[in-house]
Coordinates of C-alpha atoms in Angstrom, one line a residue:
M1 CA 49.9 -24.3 9.9
C2 CA 47.0 -21.9 9.7
G3 CA 43.9 -22.6 7.7
I4 CA 42.7 -19.8 5.1
V5 CA 39.6 -19.6 3.0
G6 CA 38.4 -17.2 0.7
Y7 CA 35.1 -16.6 -1.2
T8 CA 33.2 -14.4 -3.8
G9 CA 29.6 -15.3 -5.1
Q10 CA 26.2 -14.6 -4.2
L11 CA 25.9 -16.9 -1.0
S12 CA 26.1 -15.5 2.5
T13 CA 29.7 -14.6 2.7
V14 CA 30.2 -14.9 6.5
E15 CA 28.5 -18.4 6.6
V16 CA 30.6 -19.7 3.8
L17 CA 33.6 -18.4 5.5
L18 CA 32.7 -19.8 8.9
E19 CA 31.7 -23.3 7.2
G20 CA 35.4 -23.2 5.7
L21 CA 37.1 -22.5 9.0
S22 CA 35.1 -25.3 10.8
R23 CA 36.7 -27.6 8.3
L24 CA 40.2 -26.0 8.5
E25 CA 40.1 -25.6 12.3
Y26 CA 42.4 -28.9 12.5
R27 CA 45.0 -26.7 10.9
G28 CA 45.2 -24.2 14.1
Y29 CA 42.7 -23.1 16.7
D30 CA 44.6 -20.4 18.6
S31 CA 42.6 -17.6 17.0
A32 CA 40.2 -17.1 14.1
G33 CA 38.9 -13.9 12.4
V34 CA 37.1 -12.9 8.9
A35 CA 36.8 -9.8 6.8
V36 CA 34.2 -8.9 4.4
L37 CA 34.0 -6.1 1.9
D38 CA 31.2 -3.8 2.8
G39 CA 30.8 -1.1 0.2
D40 CA 34.0 1.2 0.3
E41 CA 35.0 -0.2 3.9
V42 CA 36.4 -3.5 5.1
A43 CA 34.2 -5.0 8.0
L44 CA 36.6 -7.1 10.3
R45 CA 36.1 -9.3 13.4
K46 CA 38.7 -11.4 14.9
K47 CA 39.3 -13.1 18.4
G48 CA 41.7 -15.0 20.3
G49 CA 40.5 -18.6 21.1
K50 CA 38.9 -21.4 19.2
L51 CA 36.3 -20.7 16.3
A52 CA 33.5 -20.8 18.7
V53 CA 34.4 -17.6 20.3
L54 CA 34.5 -15.8 16.8
R55 CA 31.2 -17.5 16.1
D56 CA 29.7 -16.2 19.2
S57 CA 31.0 -12.8 18.5
L58 CA 29.5 -12.5 14.9
E59 CA 26.2 -14.0 16.4
H60 CA 25.8 -11.0 18.9
A61 CA 27.1 -8.5 16.5
P62 CA 26.8 -9.7 12.7
L63 CA 29.0 -8.5 10.0
P64 CA 27.7 -7.6 6.5
D65 CA 26.7 -10.9 4.7
E66 CA 27.5 -10.0 1.1
G67 CA 30.6 -9.2 -0.9
A68 CA 34.1 -10.9 -1.2
G69 CA 35.3 -12.2 2.1
I70 CA 38.6 -13.9 3.7
G71 CA 38.8 -16.0 6.8
H72 CA 41.6 -17.5 8.8
T73 CA 42.1 -19.8 11.8
R74 CA 45.5 -19.5 13.4
W75 CA 48.3 -21.5 14.9
A76 CA 50.3 -19.2 16.5
T77 CA 54.1 -18.5 15.5
H78 CA 54.9 -14.8 15.9
G79 CA 53.1 -13.5 18.8
G80 CA 50.5 -15.1 21.0
P81 CA 47.1 -16.2 20.5
T82 CA 45.4 -12.6 21.2
D83 CA 42.7 -10.5 19.4
E84 CA 45.4 -8.2 18.2
N85 CA 47.6 -11.1 16.6
A86 CA 44.7 -12.9 15.0
H87 CA 44.3 -12.5 11.3
P88 CA 43.0 -10.7 9.1
H89 CA 45.6 -7.7 9.5
L90 CA 44.8 -4.4 7.8
G91 CA 46.9 -2.2 5.4
D92 CA 46.2 0.9 3.3
E93 CA 44.6 2.8 6.3
G94 CA 42.2 -0.3 6.7
K95 CA 41.1 -0.5 3.3
L96 CA 42.8 -4.0 2.7
A97 CA 42.6 -6.9 4.8
L98 CA 45.3 -10.0 4.5
I99 CA 45.5 -13.4 5.9
H100 CA 48.5 -15.7 6.1
N101 CA 49.6 -19.4 6.5
G102 CA 53.3 -19.8 6.9
I103 CA 56.3 -17.8 8.0
I104 CA 57.8 -14.8 6.5
E105 CA 61.4 -15.0 7.6
N106 CA 62.6 -11.6 6.6
F107 CA 59.6 -9.8 8.3
A108 CA 61.8 -8.0 11.0
A109 CA 63.9 -6.2 8.3
L110 CA 60.6 -5.4 6.6
R111 CA 59.0 -4.2 9.8
A112 CA 62.0 -1.9 10.6
E113 CA 61.6 -0.4 7.1
L114 CA 58.0 0.0 7.4
E115 CA 58.3 1.7 11.1
A116 CA 61.1 3.9 9.8
D117 CA 58.5 5.1 7.2
G118 CA 55.8 5.9 9.9
E119 CA 53.8 2.8 9.9
V120 CA 52.2 1.8 13.2
F121 CA 52.0 -1.9 14.0
L122 CA 49.2 -3.3 16.1
S123 CA 50.4 -6.9 16.4
E124 CA 53.5 -8.8 17.0
T125 CA 53.1 -11.1 13.7
D126 CA 55.3 -11.2 10.6
T127 CA 51.7 -11.0 8.7
E128 CA 51.0 -7.4 9.4
A129 CA 54.2 -6.6 7.7
A130 CA 52.8 -8.2 4.6
A131 CA 49.5 -6.3 4.9
M132 CA 51.2 -3.1 4.9
L133 CA 53.3 -3.8 1.9
V134 CA 50.3 -4.8 0.0
G135 CA 48.4 -2.0 0.9
R136 CA 51.2 0.3 -0.2
A137 CA 51.6 -1.5 -3.4
F138 CA 47.8 -1.1 -4.0
R139 CA 47.9 2.7 -3.8
E140 CA 50.8 2.7 -6.1
T141 CA 49.3 0.3 -8.9
G142 CA 45.4 0.6 -8.2
D143 CA 45.2 -3.2 -8.6
L144 CA 45.3 -5.8 -6.1
T145 CA 46.8 -8.5 -8.2
A146 CA 49.3 -6.2 -9.4
A147 CA 50.1 -5.2 -5.9
M148 CA 50.5 -8.8 -4.8
Q149 CA 53.0 -9.6 -7.6
R150 CA 55.0 -6.7 -6.5
V151 CA 55.1 -7.6 -2.9
V152 CA 55.7 -11.5 -3.2
A153 CA 59.2 -10.8 -4.6
R154 CA 60.3 -9.2 -1.4
L155 CA 59.3 -11.9 0.9
E156 CA 61.2 -14.7 2.1
G157 CA 60.4 -17.9 3.7
Q158 CA 57.1 -19.7 2.9
F159 CA 53.7 -18.4 2.6
T160 CA 50.2 -18.4 1.3
L161 CA 48.6 -14.9 1.2
L162 CA 44.8 -13.9 0.8
A163 CA 43.9 -10.1 0.4
V164 CA 40.7 -8.2 -0.4
H165 CA 40.7 -4.5 -0.9
A166 CA 37.6 -2.3 -0.6
D167 CA 38.4 -0.5 -4.0
Q168 CA 38.2 -3.7 -5.7
P169 CA 34.8 -5.1 -4.7
G170 CA 34.1 -8.7 -5.4
V171 CA 37.7 -9.6 -6.1
V172 CA 39.9 -11.9 -3.7
V173 CA 43.6 -12.2 -4.5
G174 CA 45.8 -15.4 -3.4
A175 CA 49.5 -16.0 -3.7
C176 CA 51.5 -19.2 -2.7
H177 CA 55.4 -20.1 -2.2
N178 CA 56.1 -23.3 -0.6
S179 CA 52.6 -23.2 1.1
P180 CA 49.4 -25.0 -0.2
L181 CA 46.3 -23.1 -2.0
L182 CA 43.6 -24.5 -3.8
V183 CA 40.6 -23.0 -5.9
G184 CA 37.3 -24.3 -5.9
Y185 CA 35.1 -23.8 -9.2
G186 CA 31.3 -23.0 -8.4
D187 CA 28.5 -22.0 -10.4
G188 CA 28.5 -18.1 -10.4
E189 CA 31.0 -18.4 -7.1
H190 CA 34.6 -19.2 -6.6
F191 CA 36.5 -20.3 -3.4
L192 CA 40.0 -20.5 -2.0
G193 CA 41.3 -22.6 0.7
S194 CA 44.2 -24.2 2.4
D195 CA 42.6 -27.5 1.3
V196 CA 39.5 -28.8 -0.4
S197 CA 37.9 -29.4 2.8
A198 CA 37.4 -25.6 2.9
F199 CA 34.9 -25.6 0.3
V200 CA 33.9 -29.2 -0.8
K201 CA 30.4 -28.6 0.8
F202 CA 29.7 -26.2 -2.1
T203 CA 31.6 -27.7 -5.0
P204 CA 33.8 -30.8 -5.6
R205 CA 35.6 -29.0 -8.7
A206 CA 38.9 -27.9 -7.5
A207 CA 42.5 -27.1 -8.5
A208 CA 45.8 -26.8 -6.8
L209 CA 48.2 -24.0 -7.4
D210 CA 51.8 -24.9 -8.0
N211 CA 54.7 -22.9 -6.2
D212 CA 55.0 -19.4 -6.9
Q213 CA 51.7 -18.8 -8.5
I214 CA 48.8 -16.1 -7.8
V215 CA 45.2 -16.5 -8.4
T216 CA 42.6 -14.0 -8.5
I217 CA 38.9 -14.8 -8.1
T218 CA 35.5 -13.1 -9.0
A219 CA 32.0 -14.6 -8.8
T220 CA 32.6 -15.4 -12.5
D221 CA 36.1 -16.1 -12.9
A222 CA 39.2 -17.6 -11.6
T223 CA 42.7 -16.6 -13.4
V224 CA 46.1 -17.9 -12.3
T225 CA 49.6 -16.6 -13.3
D226 CA 53.1 -17.0 -11.9
F227 CA 54.7 -14.4 -9.9
Q228 CA 55.9 -12.8 -13.0
G229 CA 52.4 -12.3 -14.4
N230 CA 52.3 -14.9 -17.0
P231 CA 49.2 -16.7 -17.4
L232 CA 48.5 -20.4 -16.4
E233 CA 45.9 -23.0 -16.4
P234 CA 46.1 -25.3 -13.3
Q235 CA 44.9 -28.8 -13.8
R236 CA 41.5 -29.4 -12.2
F237 CA 40.3 -32.6 -10.4
E238 CA 37.1 -33.7 -8.8
V239 CA 37.0 -34.4 -5.0
D240 CA 36.0 -37.9 -4.4
W241 CA 34.3 -37.4 -1.2
D242 CA 31.6 -35.1 0.1
S243 CA 31.4 -32.9 3.0
S244 CA 29.5 -35.2 5.1
A245 CA 32.5 -37.5 5.4
A246 CA 34.1 -34.7 7.5
D247 CA 31.1 -34.8 9.8
K248 CA 30.9 -36.4 13.4
G249 CA 27.8 -38.2 12.5
G250 CA 26.8 -38.7 15.9
W251 CA 30.0 -39.6 17.3
S252 CA 31.5 -37.9 20.6
S253 CA 34.7 -36.7 18.8
F254 CA 36.2 -36.9 15.3
M255 CA 38.7 -39.2 16.7
A256 CA 36.3 -41.7 17.7
K257 CA 34.6 -41.7 14.4
E258 CA 37.8 -42.1 12.6
V259 CA 39.1 -45.0 14.9
S260 CA 35.7 -46.5 13.8
E261 CA 36.3 -46.1 10.1
G262 CA 39.5 -47.9 10.2
P263 CA 38.0 -51.1 8.1
V264 CA 36.4 -48.8 5.6
A265 CA 39.8 -47.0 5.3
I266 CA 41.8 -50.1 4.7
A267 CA 39.1 -51.6 2.3
N268 CA 39.1 -48.5 0.2
T269 CA 43.0 -48.4 0.1
L270 CA 42.8 -52.1 -1.3
R271 CA 39.9 -51.5 -3.7
G272 CA 40.9 -52.0 -7.1
R273 CA 44.6 -52.8 -6.4
L274 CA 44.3 -56.5 -5.7
T275 CA 44.0 -59.4 -8.1
D276 CA 43.5 -63.0 -7.7
R277 CA 47.1 -63.7 -7.1
G278 CA 48.9 -60.3 -6.9
V279 CA 48.7 -56.4 -6.8
D280 CA 47.9 -54.1 -9.4
L281 CA 49.7 -50.8 -9.1
G282 CA 49.8 -49.4 -12.7
E283 CA 48.9 -45.9 -11.2
L284 CA 52.6 -45.6 -10.7
G285 CA 53.0 -44.1 -14.0
V286 CA 56.7 -43.6 -14.8
L287 CA 57.6 -45.5 -12.0
D288 CA 56.9 -49.0 -14.1
D289 CA 58.6 -52.1 -13.8
A290 CA 61.6 -51.2 -15.7
A291 CA 62.3 -48.2 -13.5
L292 CA 61.8 -50.1 -10.4
S293 CA 64.1 -52.9 -11.4
T294 CA 66.7 -50.3 -11.3
I295 CA 66.2 -49.4 -7.7
N296 CA 68.7 -50.7 -5.2
R297 CA 68.1 -48.9 -2.3
I298 CA 64.8 -47.2 -0.7
V299 CA 64.6 -44.2 1.7
I300 CA 61.4 -43.6 3.6
V301 CA 61.0 -39.9 4.9
A302 CA 58.0 -38.9 7.2
C303 CA 57.3 -37.2 10.6
G304 CA 55.5 -38.5 13.5
T305 CA 52.9 -41.1 13.1
A306 CA 53.7 -41.3 9.3
S307 CA 57.3 -42.1 10.2
Y308 CA 56.1 -45.0 12.5
S309 CA 54.0 -46.3 9.6
G310 CA 57.2 -46.3 7.5
L311 CA 59.0 -48.4 10.2
V312 CA 56.5 -51.0 9.5
G313 CA 56.9 -50.4 5.7
K314 CA 60.6 -51.2 6.1
Y315 CA 60.2 -54.4 7.7
A316 CA 57.7 -55.6 5.0
I317 CA 59.5 -54.0 2.0
E318 CA 62.8 -55.3 3.0
T319 CA 61.5 -58.8 3.7
W320 CA 59.5 -59.3 0.7
S321 CA 61.7 -57.3 -2.1
R322 CA 65.2 -57.7 -0.6
V323 CA 65.9 -54.3 -1.3
P324 CA 67.5 -52.3 1.7
V325 CA 65.4 -49.7 3.2
E326 CA 66.1 -46.8 5.6
V327 CA 63.5 -44.6 7.4
D328 CA 64.5 -41.0 8.1
L329 CA 62.7 -38.3 9.8
A330 CA 61.9 -35.9 7.4
H331 CA 63.2 -32.8 9.0
E332 CA 66.5 -34.5 9.5
F333 CA 67.1 -36.0 6.0
R334 CA 68.4 -33.2 3.9
Y335 CA 70.4 -31.5 6.7
R336 CA 72.3 -34.8 7.1
D337 CA 73.5 -34.5 3.5
P338 CA 72.3 -38.1 2.5
V339 CA 74.0 -40.1 -0.3
L340 CA 71.3 -40.3 -3.2
D341 CA 71.5 -41.3 -7.0
E342 CA 69.2 -42.4 -9.6
H343 CA 69.0 -45.9 -8.2
T344 CA 67.5 -44.6 -4.7
L345 CA 63.9 -44.5 -4.4
V346 CA 62.5 -41.9 -1.8
I347 CA 59.1 -42.7 -0.6
S348 CA 57.5 -39.9 1.1
I349 CA 54.6 -40.4 3.5
S350 CA 52.2 -37.5 4.5
Q351 CA 48.3 -37.7 5.3
S352 CA 47.8 -34.1 4.4
G353 CA 50.4 -33.9 1.6
E354 CA 51.5 -30.5 2.8
T355 CA 53.9 -31.5 5.6
M356 CA 56.6 -28.9 5.1
D357 CA 59.5 -31.1 6.3
T358 CA 58.6 -34.0 4.1
K359 CA 58.1 -31.6 1.1
M360 CA 61.3 -30.1 1.5
A361 CA 63.2 -33.7 1.7
V362 CA 61.4 -34.7 -1.3
Q363 CA 62.5 -31.7 -3.2
H364 CA 66.2 -32.4 -1.9
A365 CA 65.8 -36.2 -3.3
K366 CA 64.6 -34.8 -6.6
A367 CA 67.6 -32.4 -6.8
Q368 CA 70.0 -35.5 -6.0
G369 CA 68.6 -37.3 -9.0
A370 CA 66.7 -39.9 -6.8
R371 CA 63.4 -41.3 -7.7
T372 CA 60.4 -40.1 -5.8
L373 CA 57.0 -41.9 -4.7
S374 CA 54.4 -40.1 -2.6
I375 CA 52.1 -42.2 -0.1
C376 CA 49.3 -39.5 0.6
N377 CA 45.7 -39.1 1.7
T378 CA 44.7 -35.8 0.1
Q379 CA 44.1 -35.2 -3.5
G380 CA 45.6 -32.2 -5.2
A381 CA 48.2 -31.7 -2.4
T382 CA 51.7 -30.5 -2.7
I383 CA 53.8 -33.6 -2.2
P384 CA 52.1 -35.8 -4.5
R385 CA 52.1 -33.1 -7.3
E386 CA 56.1 -32.7 -6.7
S387 CA 56.7 -36.5 -6.7
E388 CA 57.1 -38.9 -9.9
A389 CA 54.4 -41.1 -8.7
V390 CA 51.7 -41.3 -6.2
L391 CA 49.9 -43.8 -4.1
Y392 CA 46.8 -42.5 -2.8
T393 CA 45.4 -44.2 0.4
H394 CA 41.6 -43.2 0.2
A395 CA 41.4 -43.1 4.0
G396 CA 38.9 -40.1 3.7
P397 CA 39.2 -37.0 5.4
E398 CA 40.7 -37.2 8.8
V399 CA 40.0 -34.3 11.0
A400 CA 41.0 -35.2 14.6
V401 CA 44.7 -34.0 15.2
A402 CA 45.8 -37.3 16.2
S403 CA 46.0 -39.8 13.4
T404 CA 44.4 -43.0 13.5
K405 CA 42.7 -44.4 10.3
A406 CA 45.4 -42.7 8.1
F407 CA 48.0 -44.5 9.9
L408 CA 46.4 -47.8 8.9
A409 CA 46.1 -46.8 5.4
Q410 CA 49.5 -45.6 5.1
V411 CA 50.7 -49.2 6.3
I412 CA 48.2 -50.7 3.8
G413 CA 49.9 -48.5 1.0
Q414 CA 53.5 -49.7 1.9
L415 CA 52.4 -53.3 2.0
L416 CA 50.7 -53.1 -1.3
F417 CA 54.1 -51.4 -2.8
G418 CA 56.3 -54.1 -1.0
L419 CA 54.3 -57.0 -2.6
H420 CA 54.4 -55.2 -6.1
L421 CA 58.1 -54.6 -5.7
A422 CA 58.6 -58.2 -4.8
K423 CA 56.9 -59.2 -8.0
V424 CA 59.0 -57.2 -10.2
R425 CA 62.2 -58.4 -8.5
G426 CA 61.2 -61.8 -8.3
T427 CA 61.8 -62.2 -4.7
M428 CA 58.4 -63.8 -3.8
S429 CA 56.6 -66.6 -5.4
D430 CA 53.2 -66.1 -6.8
D431 CA 51.8 -68.4 -4.1
A432 CA 53.4 -66.5 -1.5
I433 CA 52.1 -63.2 -2.8
A434 CA 48.7 -64.8 -3.2
E435 CA 48.8 -65.7 0.5
V436 CA 49.3 -62.0 1.8
V437 CA 46.8 -60.7 -0.7
A438 CA 44.3 -63.3 0.8
E439 CA 45.1 -62.0 4.3
L440 CA 44.8 -58.5 3.0
E441 CA 41.4 -59.1 1.8
E442 CA 40.4 -60.3 5.4
L443 CA 41.9 -57.4 7.3
P444 CA 38.7 -55.0 7.4
E445 CA 36.6 -57.8 8.9
K446 CA 39.2 -58.8 11.4
L447 CA 39.8 -55.1 12.3
S448 CA 35.9 -54.7 12.8
Q449 CA 36.1 -57.7 15.2
V450 CA 38.9 -55.6 17.2
L451 CA 36.7 -52.6 17.3
A452 CA 33.9 -54.7 18.8
E453 CA 35.6 -56.1 21.7
Q454 CA 37.2 -53.2 23.3
E455 CA 35.1 -52.2 26.4
T456 CA 38.1 -53.3 28.4
L457 CA 40.0 -50.3 27.4
H458 CA 37.2 -48.1 28.6
E459 CA 37.5 -49.5 32.0
L460 CA 41.1 -49.5 32.2
A461 CA 41.4 -46.0 30.9
H462 CA 39.0 -44.7 34.0
W463 CA 41.0 -46.7 36.3
M464 CA 44.3 -45.0 35.1
S465 CA 42.9 -41.5 34.7
D466 CA 45.3 -40.2 37.2
T467 CA 48.3 -42.2 35.7
R468 CA 51.3 -40.0 35.1
S469 CA 53.5 -42.5 33.0
V470 CA 52.8 -45.4 30.6
L471 CA 55.5 -47.5 28.9
F472 CA 55.1 -49.4 25.6
L473 CA 57.2 -52.3 24.5
G474 CA 57.4 -54.3 21.2
R475 CA 59.6 -56.3 19.0
H476 CA 60.2 -56.5 15.1
V477 CA 56.9 -54.7 13.6
G478 CA 55.8 -54.2 17.4
Y479 CA 58.1 -52.0 18.2
P480 CA 56.9 -49.1 15.6
V481 CA 53.4 -50.2 17.2
A482 CA 54.9 -49.3 20.7
L483 CA 56.1 -46.0 19.5
E484 CA 52.9 -45.1 17.9
G485 CA 51.0 -46.0 21.0
A486 CA 53.2 -43.7 23.2
L487 CA 52.7 -41.1 20.7
K488 CA 49.2 -41.1 20.9
L489 CA 49.0 -40.8 24.5
K490 CA 51.5 -37.9 24.7
E491 CA 49.2 -36.3 22.0
I492 CA 45.9 -36.4 23.5
S493 CA 46.4 -37.2 27.3
Y494 CA 49.4 -35.0 28.0
I495 CA 51.3 -37.5 30.2
H496 CA 54.7 -39.0 29.9
A497 CA 54.6 -42.1 27.5
E498 CA 57.6 -43.8 26.0
G499 CA 57.8 -46.9 23.4
F500 CA 61.0 -49.1 23.5
A501 CA 62.1 -52.2 21.6
G502 CA 62.1 -55.2 23.8
G503 CA 65.7 -55.8 23.5
E504 CA 66.6 -52.2 24.8
L505 CA 65.0 -53.1 28.1
K506 CA 68.3 -54.2 29.9
H507 CA 70.1 -51.4 28.1
G508 CA 68.6 -48.7 30.1
P509 CA 64.9 -48.4 30.1
I510 CA 64.3 -51.2 33.0
A511 CA 65.6 -48.7 35.5
L512 CA 62.2 -46.8 34.8
I513 CA 60.3 -49.7 36.2
E514 CA 58.9 -49.6 39.7
P515 CA 55.8 -50.9 41.6
G516 CA 52.7 -50.2 39.7
Q517 CA 54.3 -48.8 36.7
V518 CA 51.9 -49.8 33.5
V519 CA 53.6 -51.2 30.6
F520 CA 51.6 -52.2 27.3
V521 CA 53.5 -54.9 25.5
V522 CA 52.8 -55.7 21.8
V523 CA 53.2 -59.4 21.7
P524 CA 54.2 -61.2 18.3
S525 CA 52.4 -64.3 17.2
P526 CA 53.3 -67.5 18.7
R527 CA 52.2 -69.4 15.6
N528 CA 54.2 -67.2 13.1
E529 CA 57.3 -65.9 15.3
P530 CA 58.0 -68.2 18.2
L531 CA 61.5 -67.2 18.8
L532 CA 60.4 -63.3 18.8
H533 CA 57.3 -64.4 21.2
S534 CA 59.7 -66.1 23.6
K535 CA 61.9 -63.1 24.0
I536 CA 59.0 -60.9 24.6
V537 CA 57.7 -63.1 27.0
S538 CA 61.1 -63.1 29.0
N539 CA 60.9 -59.2 28.7
I540 CA 57.5 -59.4 30.5
Q541 CA 58.7 -61.6 33.2
E542 CA 61.6 -59.4 33.6
I543 CA 59.5 -56.2 34.3
R544 CA 56.7 -58.1 36.0
A545 CA 59.2 -59.4 38.8
R546 CA 60.1 -55.6 39.3
G547 CA 56.4 -54.8 40.3
A548 CA 55.0 -53.5 36.7
R549 CA 51.5 -53.8 35.6
I550 CA 51.4 -55.6 32.5
I551 CA 48.9 -55.0 29.6
A552 CA 49.5 -57.5 26.7
V553 CA 48.2 -57.0 23.2
A554 CA 48.3 -60.6 22.1
E555 CA 47.0 -63.0 19.3
A556 CA 43.8 -64.8 20.0
G557 CA 44.9 -68.3 21.6
D558 CA 48.0 -67.2 22.9
A559 CA 48.1 -68.9 26.5
A560 CA 51.6 -68.2 27.1
V561 CA 51.3 -64.5 28.2
L562 CA 48.3 -65.4 30.6
P563 CA 50.2 -66.1 33.5
Y564 CA 52.4 -62.9 33.5
A565 CA 49.8 -60.2 32.0
D566 CA 47.2 -58.4 34.3
Q567 CA 45.1 -57.8 31.4
V568 CA 45.1 -59.1 27.8
L569 CA 43.7 -57.5 24.8
R570 CA 43.1 -60.1 21.9
V571 CA 43.4 -59.5 18.2
P572 CA 42.8 -61.9 15.4
L573 CA 45.3 -64.2 13.8
T574 CA 47.1 -62.7 10.6
L575 CA 50.3 -62.8 9.1
P576 CA 53.3 -60.9 10.8
M577 CA 53.6 -58.1 8.5
L578 CA 49.9 -57.3 8.9
E579 CA 49.8 -57.6 12.8
P580 CA 50.5 -53.8 13.2
V581 CA 47.3 -52.9 11.6
L582 CA 45.3 -54.9 14.1
Q583 CA 47.8 -54.2 17.2
V584 CA 47.8 -50.6 17.0
V585 CA 44.0 -50.0 17.2
P586 CA 43.6 -51.0 20.7
L587 CA 46.4 -48.4 21.8
H588 CA 44.5 -45.8 19.6
I589 CA 41.5 -46.4 21.7
F590 CA 43.1 -46.5 25.1
A591 CA 44.5 -43.1 24.3
L592 CA 41.1 -41.7 23.2
E593 CA 39.4 -43.3 26.1
L594 CA 42.1 -41.9 28.7
A595 CA 41.9 -38.4 27.3
T596 CA 38.2 -38.6 27.6
A597 CA 38.3 -39.8 31.2
K598 CA 40.6 -36.8 31.9
G599 CA 38.0 -34.5 30.4
L600 CA 40.5 -33.3 27.5
D601 CA 39.8 -32.3 23.9
V602 CA 40.8 -35.4 22.1
D603 CA 40.2 -33.7 18.5
Q604 CA 42.3 -30.4 19.3
P605 CA 45.1 -31.2 21.8
R606 CA 47.2 -28.1 23.2
N607 CA 49.8 -26.6 20.9
L608 CA 49.5 -28.9 18.0
A609 CA 48.0 -28.7 14.5
K610 CA 47.0 -31.3 12.1
S611 CA 49.1 -30.2 9.2
V612 CA 52.5 -29.0 9.9
T613 CA 53.0 -26.5 7.1
V614 CA 56.1 -24.7 8.5
E615 CA 59.6 -26.0 9.5

């Protein structure tokens, strides 16, 4: 889950690397390092801690500022976040520097082999073994690309490697296996990165490498081959956002900024896909109407926040299209040996498009003959490229580790697909579809209203800054909202939080209720769902009678909750399947405010990374 960047060109190499790493720090921030070719030597600097520690070190003792270079920001796997374990690692008596994203599963055997040959390791990492192997291979071949080609055949696991060697100035070589690597094409310069954010400030022109490919960049050229050395030409694309979209823009945190961008994320995901009376998803390509008409079962695979969006999607797609939908955690999916065939559609959901568990689930689904659709926010990512079709969400870059606007866009993407599938199957009338479309068009403005009326949450968070446990309760589509609210609180506030379905209360969780226990309750609309509403009000009464403090997220005009709630957070009226988009935002804001009140880093919570690229 590390961030990697490579550069060769005429700009200040160290500044380009640091700029790229600052954009990639969401992928890991335990340590960071850079290496720059300096004549016949490698100039190296690496530090434990966040990128700011490295930057401060470089300000006090600068490295050479020209020549090819590589940079790395780490999420620790093998060995703690120390200076010694930080990347880059050296080989060939210090003439080669190498960085790595992923896990080399056979590193113990490789390390034992190298130590038996007299090599001395300076770190606890799996990466150092790869650096030594590439260094040895370079001594034998005299060419960095050939050396990389020789070594990748020996590595097991998943990896992206970047390397430079003092004997080949101006050259950076990268290789990838089940781990992302992208090329940036500039004028008289080329870039490598874990994703396009590493170099989008300098060029919007990019290409994503496929699995088992090697890339060699110089200032004037970028060549790609497979692991056997056969030349390839990757498909290029233009990044549709610029680097300013990934800046804070005056906000106190990226998370605060991204919460505020929810209305724009929704509007961009809807743009061009709504017609007067329906949905246009012509972008699905081979998953055309004829193909979708043969689908009799859908499985949604995702992890974390994306899986909760999938639970919302399940309710909508099943209700509208009458196709049964399951939601699987991607990391469990292939290990339970699911029953799949050509009539099963597997929908993968991933903000980054690089989530390792989800990618492996997609590969398993394809191997079993299932059809595959990706819902993703990142151009050129691996999961969309490995899927038959992709529905991009266009939420814009999301830098904070805790996902907010991407969750909203993922829900919208699934709602669009559910309406499209209902039209294909004839399970909804044109008028019913048109009603939902009209409500979707109003969602950005309604969400703006929610964002403008949340001062209460700031006060609540400061009052609750020493709270040690918060529970969340919901029914129907409010249940995944409760799960998402609890996850956000765990992620950035480091306190116990759990989400429950309302009907489960009397089956055990009510034992947790004691005087003063704070419970957020996601209340369905009394106008659209009177039965569910009455059930959740009964739940509120049950826990209020046992001393709980109730904070209700309820529809504007809902008076039935007032006698039982200590605080009511209002959201505008909308259709039942669209309610989660409005209801979840107050919970996101509450988590943000509580973490801020506790003085925590809301963008980079401990032990986490934005993109989980290892299993």
